[in-house]
Amino acid sequence: MPAYITTPIYYVNDRPHIGHAYTTTVCDVWARAMRLRGEDVFFLTGTDEHGVKVEKSAAAKGVTPQALADENAAEFQRVLKVFGLTNDDFIRTTEPRHEKQVQHFVKRLLDAGSVYLGTFEGWYDEGQEEYYTETRAKELDYKSPISGRPLTRATEQNYYFKLSSFQKQLEDFFAANPDFVQPAARRNEVLGRLRDGLQDVPVTRTNFTWGIPFPGDEKHVIYVWIDALFNYITALGLGEPGGALATERAKYWPAAYHVIGKEILWFHAVIWPALLMALELPMPRRIHAHSFWIADGQKMSKSMGNFVDLPTIEGYFAKYGLDAWRWYMATQGPLQASDSDFRAQHFHETYTSDLVNVVGNCPSRVTAMINKYFEGKMPADSQAGGEWPAKCAAAVAQWNAAIDELDLVGAAQAAMGLLREVDAFIHRTEPFKLAKDPARADELCSILAQCAETVRIAGVLLEPFLPAKMAGLRVALKQDDGAPLAKRVAWGGLAAGTVLDKCALFPRLEA
RNA sequence: GCCGAUGUAGCUCAGGUGGUUAGAGCGAGGGAUUCAUAAACCCUAGGUCGGCGGUUCGACUCCGCCCAUCGGCACCA
């Protein structure tokens, strides 16, 4: 079954930071988990490269907007590699394939009567060349915050999208699909605002030129937001039915899971579905809006200078490794409705209590005993697993249910639970004491075989989170990673006699 | 300003259609043990459940007001 996972496309005017890293890492864990189940996953990320900010930044640097976009997009792509992310494509909104299709879609909206030419009137700052909302203008006492000169009343012709005409259709859609927006708190925000009523939204601008020209009226540029949203379907070639891209990728729509930050919820939960309705395209499956990282209890901001930026993140890679970073992002991050605090000490404690003490130590003690008592050879289990096959099957079921819901914490806990049970089992049965009593050798064999096999299965479930370290575990257990999940988590994958290497996956580190 | 959410142990959070001793994980302290990365295991949390007022025999759980934090308020990418 196809599945399509997307991040927002990142604005090239920014430098990569924890926000980008987080969303993309969450998507990567999810994509790897689905692939592990044998699903046909397409994972997309990319960059949003148009707009007045890019135009201005480029002018300030004395380069063309395209040159600036090229440079920053290359940086984002480089970073994806450093993070080991497994996106299947990287879309840029300045690529011809995207621009052409956006024009096609906008033309269709125009032909369908969903886009019309209208007049916008508002408070205009001549120095800044921008409009302010009534509320904002009032706050500013109708004066420019930069020059102090009075704002003027100005009008502008723009093309508008008839968002208002989709009110009923959207309400019906939300009623019929209560899980469309996740988490529930975010859905309620959307519903609340929907109740206030919808106004039409402009989809073009005329005060800058760095954008996709509006088809048939080229002094208008397609507004960046509209341009950006379409990336989700231009990457699949839906704007060129029958084209090469569509032939290969059209199957991924509408199996779309859009993972976004909460600041862009409105565009994804309301405007985007309405655009799709206007184009008579099916709705994506889900919008998941996560919250933000804060730093040491403080909101991250440029003025505070407390952004967890790329050099900081690379410092964590150097000390703890890439997998530890993924683990912290996936299990401690703000995937639900509230923000998460990023603290160095918390990172360290999570590393030690989860990865060193459990994921590292449990396989270590099991493989060490098998090496000590059986020269590393996987013992035969005369009990055929005892209670363990059922325990593992239950954990796999729990893991699958969690992955379905993008509940990364739940999926991680399902796997960790098995390892904690193995630890408890060793404590209870004391194989290290049985090893001293030759009369109980058969019992000892069963216990250690059951532990090793459960460790192997837990390791499979942890692969999406800890791909490099779990590859290391596979090597120690003489496993390969080819088979589909159902086969790999079936009891009995470790044949008796297989030589298991002692392994120590996560070194203990000083804080 | 308007709309909405949240505020429970040092930290992160569960929970209860109102009723004897308010829960988990992490951290901290102690114990026991040794297969293991001084790890796993056991015990220990005396928290005005944000504040004030109200309803009630009784509220942390209901109501009102207030305070704090967060999100949204449409062209912001």
XYZ file of C-alpha atoms (C1' of nucleotides) in Angstrom:
588
model
C 0.000 0.000 0.000
C 1.514 3.369 -0.960
C 2.158 6.003 1.680
C 3.347 9.538 1.117
C 5.127 11.378 3.935
C 5.966 15.037 3.600
C 7.751 17.727 5.559
C 6.973 21.356 4.842
C 9.370 22.772 2.296
C 11.878 24.945 4.062
C 12.278 28.595 3.317
C 15.707 29.184 1.814
C 16.032 32.497 3.554
C 16.627 30.566 6.830
C 19.686 28.685 7.918
C 19.016 25.072 8.902
C 18.288 24.721 12.627
C 16.631 22.365 15.089
C 13.161 23.128 13.741
C 14.015 21.795 10.310
C 16.028 18.937 11.787
C 13.178 17.919 14.056
C 10.386 17.773 11.500
C 12.558 15.982 9.004
C 13.842 13.485 11.565
C 10.316 12.652 12.746
C 9.305 12.037 9.141
C 12.399 9.948 8.572
C 11.681 7.689 11.549
C 8.114 7.307 10.350
C 9.138 6.612 6.772
C 11.684 4.007 7.858
C 9.091 2.346 10.092
C 6.611 2.095 7.242
C 9.249 0.806 4.856
C 10.194 -1.772 7.462
C 6.592 -2.995 7.286
C 7.005 -3.407 3.565
C 4.917 -0.395 2.626
C 5.611 1.524 -0.539
C 6.717 4.849 0.972
C 7.534 8.093 -0.761
C 9.164 10.608 1.558
C 9.440 14.175 0.330
C 11.125 17.303 1.570
C 12.487 20.352 -0.206
C 12.871 24.095 -0.261
C 10.547 27.028 -0.791
C 12.518 29.581 -2.752
C 10.300 32.409 -3.925
C 9.035 35.534 -2.230
C 9.890 39.023 -1.260
C 12.252 38.044 1.546
C 14.489 36.042 -0.742
C 14.373 38.847 -3.276
C 15.436 41.398 -0.667
C 18.129 39.215 0.901
C 19.613 38.536 -2.503
C 19.604 42.240 -3.354
C 21.321 42.995 -0.063
C 24.035 40.462 -0.865
C 24.321 41.693 -4.423
C 23.417 38.354 -5.974
C 20.425 37.168 -7.976
C 17.589 35.553 -6.074
C 18.252 32.327 -7.947
C 21.905 32.340 -6.910
C 20.931 32.835 -3.277
C 18.328 30.088 -3.521
C 20.825 27.737 -5.143
C 23.356 28.313 -2.420
C 20.930 27.824 0.459
C 19.094 24.903 -1.114
C 22.447 23.185 -1.535
C 23.111 23.755 2.151
C 19.776 22.178 3.108
C 20.552 19.193 0.897
C 23.994 18.821 2.396
C 22.469 18.850 5.873
C 20.013 16.092 4.973
C 22.970 13.901 4.077
C 24.765 14.708 7.303
C 21.628 13.698 9.203
C 21.344 10.448 7.257
C 17.796 11.222 6.188
C 16.137 8.997 3.637
C 13.938 11.328 1.614
C 13.071 9.956 -1.812
C 13.133 13.324 -3.524
C 13.968 16.932 -2.763
C 11.712 19.441 -4.462
C 12.643 23.066 -5.101
C 9.958 25.559 -6.001
C 12.212 27.188 -8.590
C 12.475 23.996 -10.602
C 10.717 24.102 -13.970
C 8.773 20.925 -13.173
C 7.209 22.702 -10.202
C 6.644 26.100 -11.792
C 4.989 24.655 -14.848
C 2.577 22.559 -12.833
C 1.716 25.387 -10.454
C 0.726 27.488 -13.433
C -1.339 24.602 -14.702
C -3.170 24.301 -11.371
C -3.747 28.034 -11.079
C -5.089 28.113 -14.609
C -7.487 25.345 -13.693
C -8.648 27.300 -10.649
C -9.173 30.361 -12.822
C -11.125 28.385 -15.422
C -13.262 26.821 -12.743
C -14.133 30.250 -11.370
C -12.420 29.580 -8.038
C -9.919 32.366 -8.646
C -11.023 35.871 -9.632
C -9.548 39.342 -10.003
C -10.419 41.540 -7.047
C -9.348 44.725 -5.345
C -7.507 44.869 -2.075
C -7.491 47.986 0.038
C -5.379 48.428 3.139
C -2.827 50.362 5.141
C 0.376 50.626 3.149
C 3.876 51.488 4.288
C 5.502 53.145 1.282
C 9.006 52.817 2.659
C 8.708 49.113 3.437
C 6.461 48.376 0.475
C 4.151 46.312 2.591
C 0.591 46.268 3.811
C -0.468 45.985 7.415
C -3.699 44.535 8.706
C -6.161 46.907 10.337
C -5.222 45.565 13.774
C -1.522 45.891 13.174
C -1.913 49.378 11.666
C -3.830 50.517 14.712
C -1.117 49.106 16.987
C 1.401 51.148 15.026
C -0.762 54.234 15.390
C -0.985 54.298 11.581
C 2.685 55.154 11.258
C 5.520 53.195 9.711
C 7.472 51.336 12.399
C 10.639 52.003 10.388
C 10.382 55.522 9.004
C 7.694 56.868 11.319
C 5.843 58.328 8.352
C 2.078 57.927 8.241
C 0.687 54.843 6.552
C -1.337 55.557 3.447
C -4.557 54.067 2.247
C -3.716 52.113 -0.899
C -5.483 49.737 -3.210
C -4.113 46.914 -5.228
C -5.586 44.517 -7.725
C -5.005 40.903 -6.817
C -6.324 37.534 -7.787
C -8.332 35.937 -5.013
C -9.168 32.346 -4.184
C -12.834 31.845 -3.248
C -12.055 30.232 0.077
C -15.401 31.435 1.431
C -17.338 29.236 -0.951
C -15.804 26.104 0.586
C -17.005 26.771 4.119
C -19.742 24.150 4.061
C -17.686 21.580 2.204
C -14.846 21.989 4.697
C -17.167 21.710 7.681
C -18.647 18.530 6.263
C -15.202 17.157 5.579
C -14.008 17.816 9.134
C -17.164 16.272 10.551
C -16.691 13.149 8.466
C -12.952 12.897 9.170
C -12.397 13.611 12.851
C -8.785 12.423 12.709
C -7.768 14.573 9.765
C -5.953 17.115 11.889
C -3.774 15.811 14.716
C -3.350 16.273 17.605
C -6.934 16.917 18.726
C -6.094 20.262 20.336
C -4.952 21.565 16.960
C -8.088 20.275 15.296
C -10.179 22.221 17.781
C -8.274 25.378 16.944
C -9.089 24.910 13.299
C -12.755 24.169 13.972
C -13.017 27.221 16.193
C -11.657 29.476 13.543
C -13.729 27.854 10.862
C -16.817 28.789 12.848
C -15.826 32.448 12.595
C -16.302 32.205 8.868
C -13.955 32.233 5.909
C -12.886 35.114 3.720
C -11.412 34.868 0.272
C -7.627 34.943 0.157
C -5.370 36.683 -2.343
C -3.222 34.295 -4.331
C -1.082 36.820 -6.187
C 1.089 39.819 -5.402
C 2.345 42.651 -7.559
C 4.894 44.291 -5.248
C 7.712 41.930 -6.130
C 8.700 39.779 -9.059
C 10.547 36.797 -7.550
C 7.863 34.196 -8.039
C 5.896 32.204 -10.544
C 4.100 34.476 -13.025
C 0.320 34.318 -12.957
C -0.845 32.643 -16.168
C -2.302 35.213 -18.546
C -1.499 38.270 -16.405
C 2.220 38.350 -15.847
C 2.543 41.500 -13.784
C 1.069 39.328 -11.033
C 3.216 36.797 -9.259
C 1.683 33.767 -7.570
C 1.781 34.320 -3.853
C 4.507 32.280 -2.196
C 2.222 30.352 0.077
C 0.088 29.035 -2.730
C 3.185 28.246 -4.722
C 4.617 26.360 -1.758
C 1.542 24.272 -0.925
C 1.394 22.895 -4.419
C 4.776 21.213 -3.939
C 2.988 18.250 -2.410
C 1.346 17.398 -5.713
C 3.799 18.826 -8.225
C 6.437 16.455 -6.833
C 4.128 13.624 -7.830
C 3.490 15.093 -11.251
C -0.241 15.497 -10.736
C -0.135 18.688 -12.798
C 1.005 16.736 -15.840
C -1.291 13.748 -16.033
C 0.233 11.049 -18.154
C 3.714 12.551 -17.790
C 6.718 10.544 -16.712
C 6.567 11.766 -13.121
C 2.872 11.023 -12.760
C 3.239 7.563 -14.228
C 5.699 6.674 -11.543
C 4.307 8.631 -8.600
C 0.612 9.406 -9.000
C -0.153 6.348 -6.881
C 1.066 8.208 -3.777
C -1.850 10.655 -3.848
C -3.998 10.829 -1.743
C -2.095 8.583 0.682
C -0.478 11.722 2.052
C 0.609 12.418 5.617
C 1.657 16.040 5.955
C 3.836 16.590 9.017
C 4.126 20.289 9.808
C 4.851 22.751 12.604
C 1.898 24.329 14.366
C 2.626 27.779 12.930
C 1.478 26.723 9.490
C -1.594 24.770 10.499
C -4.153 27.079 8.943
C -2.641 26.843 5.493
C -2.469 23.072 5.623
C -5.727 22.327 7.375
C -7.994 24.803 5.623
C -6.535 26.548 2.592
C -4.829 23.477 1.200
C -7.895 21.215 1.447
C -10.024 23.975 -0.108
C -7.603 24.323 -3.012
C -7.765 20.583 -3.547
C -11.559 20.683 -3.404
C -11.547 23.409 -6.028
C -9.318 21.242 -8.198
C -11.527 18.229 -7.498
C -8.582 16.294 -6.146
C -8.917 13.925 -3.170
C -7.965 15.037 0.343
C -4.702 13.978 2.001
C -5.055 11.452 4.813
C -3.756 13.512 7.675
C -2.209 16.760 8.811
C -0.051 16.339 11.899
C 0.994 19.648 13.430
C 3.730 19.281 16.012
C 4.774 21.988 18.480
C 8.116 23.695 19.052
C 11.358 23.097 20.792
C 12.274 25.748 23.277
C 15.789 26.104 24.662
C 16.446 25.947 28.407
C 12.921 27.146 29.071
C 13.207 30.108 26.713
C 11.570 30.565 23.368
C 14.185 30.345 20.637
C 14.628 33.522 18.688
C 17.133 35.273 16.538
C 17.302 38.234 18.871
C 17.951 35.968 21.867
C 20.625 34.167 19.899
C 19.615 30.906 21.571
C 18.704 28.887 18.498
C 19.899 25.327 18.583
C 21.703 25.773 15.313
C 23.605 23.446 13.051
C 27.005 23.732 14.766
C 25.336 22.962 18.108
C 23.584 19.924 16.647
C 26.820 18.706 15.087
C 28.387 18.955 18.539
C 25.817 16.433 19.768
C 26.555 14.161 16.811
C 30.236 14.258 17.655
C 29.728 13.397 21.294
C 26.730 11.064 21.320
C 26.346 9.926 17.726
C 23.653 10.451 15.159
C 21.370 7.732 16.507
C 21.331 9.286 19.959
C 20.247 12.569 18.380
C 17.438 10.780 16.502
C 16.370 9.070 19.705
C 16.136 12.353 21.583
C 14.228 14.033 18.757
C 11.798 11.156 18.333
C 11.096 10.305 21.964
C 11.440 13.650 23.738
C 10.270 16.007 21.001
C 7.113 18.156 20.783
C 5.066 15.833 18.616
C 1.892 16.605 20.558
C 0.256 19.884 21.503
C 2.808 21.301 23.925
C 6.342 22.537 23.441
C 9.406 20.562 24.539
C 12.430 21.936 26.308
C 15.816 21.186 24.797
C 18.395 20.928 27.561
C 21.868 19.455 27.406
C 21.429 17.708 30.753
C 18.130 16.190 29.681
C 19.735 14.964 26.492
C 22.482 13.341 28.499
C 20.087 11.717 30.966
C 17.939 10.361 28.160
C 21.016 8.962 26.460
C 22.169 7.256 29.630
C 18.878 5.934 30.962
C 17.453 4.714 27.644
C 20.340 3.951 25.353
C 23.238 3.045 27.636
C 21.346 1.358 30.478
C 18.748 -0.481 28.417
C 19.350 -0.634 24.666
C 23.083 -1.021 25.160
C 23.292 -2.960 28.387
C 20.612 -5.589 27.813
C 22.110 -7.033 24.599
C 25.506 -6.704 26.212
C 24.677 -8.920 29.208
C 22.861 -11.476 27.055
C 25.639 -11.834 24.503
C 28.252 -11.829 27.252
C 26.636 -14.781 29.024
C 26.239 -16.725 25.787
C 29.894 -16.122 25.093
C 30.953 -17.103 28.562
C 28.827 -20.253 28.908
C 28.450 -21.447 25.307
C 31.464 -20.015 23.490
C 29.140 -17.603 21.770
C 26.917 -20.257 20.224
C 23.190 -19.634 20.359
C 21.857 -22.389 22.644
C 18.931 -24.629 21.693
C 15.638 -23.909 23.447
C 13.730 -27.025 24.439
C 10.813 -24.844 25.587
C 10.220 -23.334 22.133
C 10.322 -19.830 23.541
C 8.019 -20.349 26.507
C 5.998 -17.174 27.068
C 8.258 -15.049 24.929
C 6.774 -15.536 21.456
C 3.473 -14.174 22.763
C 5.156 -11.265 24.544
C 7.022 -10.342 21.378
C 3.914 -10.610 19.237
C 2.098 -8.291 21.636
C 4.945 -5.774 21.468
C 4.945 -5.908 17.684
C 1.195 -5.297 17.637
C 1.638 -2.356 20.008
C 4.458 -1.005 17.855
C 2.352 -1.291 14.704
C -0.606 0.475 16.273
C 1.645 3.274 17.470
C 3.289 3.698 14.074
C -0.140 3.938 12.437
C -0.783 7.010 14.601
C 2.673 8.577 14.351
C 3.013 7.809 18.047
C 6.792 7.521 18.070
C 6.956 7.460 21.846
C 4.541 4.538 21.937
C 6.457 2.640 19.276
C 9.743 3.193 21.084
C 8.177 2.066 24.359
C 6.883 -1.132 22.777
C 10.449 -2.113 21.867
C 11.992 -0.851 25.100
C 9.375 -2.762 27.071
C 10.667 -6.025 25.653
C 14.216 -5.216 26.672
C 13.107 -4.222 30.152
C 11.249 -7.523 30.416
C 14.368 -9.396 29.376
C 16.264 -7.577 32.126
C 13.599 -8.520 34.645
C 13.599 -12.133 33.397
C 17.348 -12.394 33.905
C 16.961 -10.959 37.370
C 14.223 -13.441 38.213
C 15.733 -16.607 36.716
C 19.375 -15.836 37.531
C 21.002 -17.689 34.630
C 24.408 -16.688 35.993
C 23.688 -18.920 38.987
C 22.243 -21.756 36.927
C 25.470 -21.752 34.946
C 27.230 -23.126 38.015
C 24.900 -26.141 38.206
C 25.466 -28.680 35.379
C 22.184 -30.422 36.242
C 20.265 -27.353 35.092
C 22.027 -26.816 31.794
C 18.877 -27.325 29.748
C 17.072 -24.624 31.700
C 19.999 -22.272 31.223
C 19.969 -22.885 27.470
C 16.303 -22.010 27.197
C 16.580 -18.842 29.249
C 19.484 -17.416 27.308
C 18.078 -18.464 23.957
C 14.808 -16.718 24.812
C 16.655 -13.592 25.903
C 18.772 -13.471 22.757
C 15.834 -13.997 20.447
C 13.791 -11.297 22.188
C 16.720 -8.896 21.966
C 16.906 -9.603 18.254
C 13.207 -8.807 17.774
C 13.345 -5.644 19.889
C 16.304 -4.573 17.776
C 14.245 -4.845 14.606
C 11.562 -2.603 16.121
C 14.209 -0.044 17.064
C 15.732 0.168 13.594
C 13.709 3.188 12.425
C 14.931 5.110 15.466
C 18.505 3.831 15.676
C 19.419 2.658 12.188
C 23.199 2.645 12.586
C 23.336 1.052 16.035
C 20.761 -1.577 15.191
C 22.761 -2.430 12.099
C 25.600 -3.027 14.547
C 23.368 -5.329 16.578
C 22.434 -7.240 13.423
C 26.094 -7.786 12.678
C 26.687 -9.096 16.203
C 23.702 -11.451 15.869
C 24.646 -12.469 12.318
C 21.384 -11.204 10.845
C 20.556 -9.424 7.612
C 17.890 -6.808 7.102
C 16.249 -7.925 3.879
C 13.056 -9.664 4.879
C 9.785 -7.854 5.531
C 8.899 -7.011 9.106
C 6.424 -9.827 9.709
C 9.072 -12.381 8.862
C 11.832 -10.640 10.750
C 9.900 -10.414 13.990
C 8.664 -13.994 13.801
C 9.969 -16.104 16.687
C 12.974 -18.275 15.925
C 15.115 -16.084 13.717
C 18.272 -16.947 15.647
C 19.173 -20.513 14.753
C 20.796 -22.640 17.445
C 24.532 -22.726 16.943
C 24.763 -19.243 15.412
C 27.833 -17.567 16.856
C 26.804 -14.341 18.571
C 29.388 -11.648 19.163
C 29.563 -9.759 22.429
C 28.324 -6.259 21.772
C 28.428 -2.900 23.526
C 26.353 -0.513 21.468
C 26.280 2.728 23.434
C 29.327 3.776 25.436
C 28.755 5.354 28.801
C 29.725 9.014 28.617
C 30.549 11.736 31.105
C 28.034 14.571 31.215
C -8.217 43.544 22.786
C -10.871 38.951 20.939
C -11.049 33.337 20.562
C -8.902 28.827 22.517
C -5.623 25.724 25.493
C -2.624 24.765 29.635
C -1.018 25.461 35.013
C -0.602 18.299 39.596
C 6.183 15.786 43.301
C 13.256 18.865 41.681
C 12.172 17.875 35.967
C 8.626 15.768 32.128
C 3.766 14.426 32.469
C -0.758 10.670 33.790
C -5.381 10.874 36.419
C -10.332 11.401 38.655
C -19.259 11.816 36.096
C -16.652 15.419 43.855
C -15.831 11.256 49.012
C -11.063 7.214 53.389
C -3.576 6.926 52.421
C -3.138 12.022 44.695
C 0.095 8.343 40.436
C 4.283 7.085 36.543
C 9.096 7.921 34.292
C 13.637 10.604 35.003
C 16.761 12.834 38.724
C 18.109 12.338 44.113
C 18.806 9.085 48.694
C 19.160 4.022 50.604
C 19.379 -1.472 50.001
C 20.517 -6.053 47.949
C 23.162 -8.533 43.814
C 27.042 -9.634 40.046
C 25.746 -12.064 33.782
C 26.430 -6.889 31.983
C 28.585 -0.485 29.999
C 29.301 0.803 38.943
C 24.466 -1.584 34.581
C 19.421 -4.619 35.572
C 16.393 -5.411 40.557
C 14.022 -3.635 45.445
C 12.718 0.465 48.895
C 12.247 5.825 49.675
C 8.429 11.405 46.832
C 5.413 13.859 53.105
C 3.587 17.657 46.771
C -1.491 24.346 49.847
C -3.180 19.234 42.632
C -1.625 28.176 39.814
C -4.325 32.105 43.339
C -8.924 33.962 45.537
C -14.060 33.330 46.265
C -18.613 30.302 45.678
C -21.797 25.701 45.531
C -21.690 21.257 48.744
C -22.017 17.275 54.556
C -17.381 17.134 51.663
C -13.597 19.827 45.969
C -7.560 18.851 43.606
C -12.023 17.190 40.640
C -18.265 21.652 39.607
C -19.105 27.341 39.091
C -17.133 32.541 39.032
C -13.169 35.899 39.057
C -7.934 36.664 38.844
C -2.737 35.517 37.639
C 0.969 33.076 34.578
C 2.421 30.471 30.165
C 1.307 29.001 25.205
C -1.363 28.981 20.368
C -4.559 31.491 16.760
C -6.680 36.251 15.195
C -5.655 35.401 7.498
C -1.406 37.532 2.939
C 3.125 35.914 7.780
C 6.741 31.555 3.512
